[in-house]
């Protein structure tokens, strides 16, 4: 049995509330999750700086030695390892929430399109037809970045946003831009959140809800 084609649907008030509630929840969860590791990084720096003060006063050692004078524990090295681990986890979180944001956008807008099938041109057309202005540039970058994080598709994203890749690794390691060198900063992630929020259709003039 062949499914009948369905036409695009208007963004009714239930869709509007569902969209904004879901987006607020996702953004809040993202912020709270990332804050855990940002606070952890600050705590490690603070503890190490306190230790350094004791070292300078002669009350502690920077390196602990074994019975034969060999180094067995380096406080600075250990702090650096802890910070690297926390920063790596923070990067994974940012990429995960970026992917989730794109999936959220794709699902919510796609549910109103013909046959409930999302394509970017159809999404932009639907938004414009319903009194909205899609941020085409940032929404395209979000799509490319999510695909890079998920599948390693890097070429288009690198042409558009070379700042989203770790140039130090690319230069020092002599590697091409890849999934492994992708970097999502707080500023970029929240740019994407703002683009999604600002791109949905707007209510008709003089109305707070859609019919």
C-alpha positions as a printed Julia matrix, in Angstrom:
211×3 Matrix{Float64}:
  0.0    0.0    0.0
  1.48   3.33  -1.1
  1.35   6.06   1.53
 -0.5    9.21   0.54
  1.49  12.38   0.27
  0.8   14.87   3.04
  1.09  18.63   2.75
  3.11  20.89   5.08
  1.26  21.82   8.27
  0.88  25.22   9.92
  2.82  25.77  13.17
 -0.02  25.66  15.69
  0.22  26.82  19.3
  0.88  23.29  20.59
  3.87  22.96  18.27
  5.11  26.38  19.38
  4.94  25.5   23.09
  6.46  22.07  22.53
  9.32  23.59  20.54
 10.2   26.24  23.12
  9.83  23.91  26.09
 12.05  21.29  24.45
 14.66  23.84  23.42
 14.79  25.43  26.89
 15.16  22.0   28.51
 17.95  20.99  26.13
 19.83  24.27  26.64
 19.48  24.07  30.43
 20.72  20.49  30.53
 23.63  21.43  28.27
 24.63  24.37  30.46
 24.39  22.41  33.72
 26.29  19.4   32.37
 29.15  21.49  30.95
 29.36  23.56  34.13
 30.32  20.44  36.12
 33.55  20.04  34.14
 34.29  23.77  33.92
 34.09  23.89  37.73
 36.29  20.8   37.94
 38.95  22.46  35.78
 38.84  25.6   37.95
 39.14  23.44  41.1
 42.22  21.63  39.73
 43.89  24.94  38.83
 43.07  26.36  42.26
 44.43  23.34  44.13
 47.61  23.29  42.08
 48.18  27.03  42.58
 47.81  26.53  46.34
 50.36  23.73  46.17
 52.75  25.96  44.2
 52.5   28.6   46.91
 53.55  26.0   49.49
 56.44  24.91  47.24
 57.67  28.52  46.99
 57.51  28.79  50.8
 59.51  25.58  51.16
 56.57  23.77  52.76
 56.04  21.25  49.96
 57.78  19.63  47.01
 56.91  19.97  43.35
 58.15  16.44  42.77
 58.16  13.52  45.19
 61.2   11.26  45.05
 61.63   7.58  45.83
 64.29   6.1   48.13
 66.85   6.09  45.32
 66.16   9.67  44.26
 63.94   8.75  41.32
 60.89  10.85  40.58
 57.74   9.02  41.63
 55.15  11.79  41.54
 55.07  15.16  39.76
 52.29  17.43  41.04
 52.32  19.65  37.97
 52.23  16.7   35.59
 49.34  15.13  37.51
 47.36  18.38  37.49
 47.94  18.69  33.75
 46.62  15.17  33.17
 43.5   15.86  35.23
 42.83  19.09  33.33
 43.3   17.36  29.96
 40.85  14.61  30.97
 38.25  17.19  32.06
 38.72  19.27  28.89
 38.36  16.16  26.7
 35.12  15.25  28.49
 33.86  18.81  28.11
 34.53  18.67  24.36
 32.62  15.38  24.09
 29.7   16.96  25.94
 29.64  20.01  23.68
 29.68  17.85  20.56
 26.97  15.59  21.98
 24.68  18.53  22.73
 25.39  20.04  19.32
 24.26  16.81  17.68
 21.21  16.67  19.96
 20.35  20.27  19.05
 20.44  19.49  15.34
 18.33  16.35  15.82
 15.85  18.39  17.86
 15.62  21.03  15.12
 15.32  18.41  12.39
 12.58  16.49  14.24
 10.5   19.5   15.31
 10.55  21.27  11.96
 10.38  18.03  10.0
  7.14  17.1   11.76
  5.42  20.05   9.99
  6.84  19.43   6.51
  5.35  17.43   3.66
  5.35  13.71   4.52
  7.03  14.71   7.84
 10.32  14.55   5.96
 13.03  17.1    6.76
 15.17  18.65   4.06
 16.92  21.95   4.57
 15.45  23.73   1.49
 11.93  22.62   2.47
 12.5   23.72   6.07
 13.69  27.19   5.05
 10.74  27.59   2.66
  8.25  26.5    5.36
  9.69  28.99   7.87
  9.52  31.88   5.39
  5.94  30.92   4.42
  4.96  31.19   8.07
  6.37  34.61   8.93
  9.85  33.49   9.99
 13.42  34.29   8.97
 15.73  31.29   9.07
 19.36  31.91   9.94
 20.49  30.02   6.86
 24.19  30.51   7.47
 24.29  29.21  11.05
 21.71  26.46  10.51
 23.79  25.19   7.59
 26.91  25.28   9.76
 25.06  23.41  12.51
 24.07  20.69  10.04
 27.63  20.39   8.73
 29.11  20.36  12.24
 26.69  17.67  13.45
 27.53  15.53  10.4
 31.24  16.03  11.06
 30.87  14.97  14.7
 28.75  11.93  13.78
 30.23  10.75  10.49
 33.55  12.57  10.05
 32.39  14.61   7.03
 34.79  17.53   7.34
 35.48  19.22   3.99
 32.44  21.53   3.78
 32.58  22.46   7.45
 36.29  23.27   7.26
 35.69  25.56   4.28
 32.94  27.38   6.18
 34.29  27.27   9.74
 38.03  26.55   9.97
 37.87  27.98  13.51
 35.94  24.85  14.55
 39.09  22.73  14.19
 42.16  22.5   16.4
 44.73  24.21  14.2
 47.55  23.41  16.65
 46.93  19.67  16.28
 46.58  19.98  12.5
 49.91  21.82  12.22
 51.86  19.96  14.92
 50.68  16.48  13.94
 50.69  17.15  10.2
 47.14  15.82   9.82
 44.14  16.91   7.8
 41.04  18.39   9.46
 39.01  15.48  10.8
 36.49  14.33  13.37
 39.41  14.01  15.82
 40.42  17.66  15.39
 36.89  19.1   15.62
 36.5   21.68  18.4
 33.19  23.09  19.62
 33.57  26.14  21.83
 30.94  27.48  24.22
 30.53  30.52  21.98
 29.89  28.4   18.89
 27.51  26.03  20.66
 25.36  28.86  22.02
 25.46  30.58  18.63
 23.78  27.48  17.29
 21.2   27.46  20.1
 20.4   31.12  19.35
 20.11  30.43  15.62
 17.62  27.62  16.21
 15.55  29.75  18.59
 15.47  32.79  16.3
 14.69  30.85  13.11
 11.27  29.41  13.87
  8.09  31.01  12.49
  6.64  34.02  14.29
  3.01  34.52  15.29
  0.93  36.79  13.04
  1.07  40.45  13.98
 -1.13  41.25  16.98
 -1.39  37.6   18.02
  0.46  35.74  20.73
 -0.56  32.28  19.47
 -1.09  30.67  16.11
 -4.55  29.7   15.02
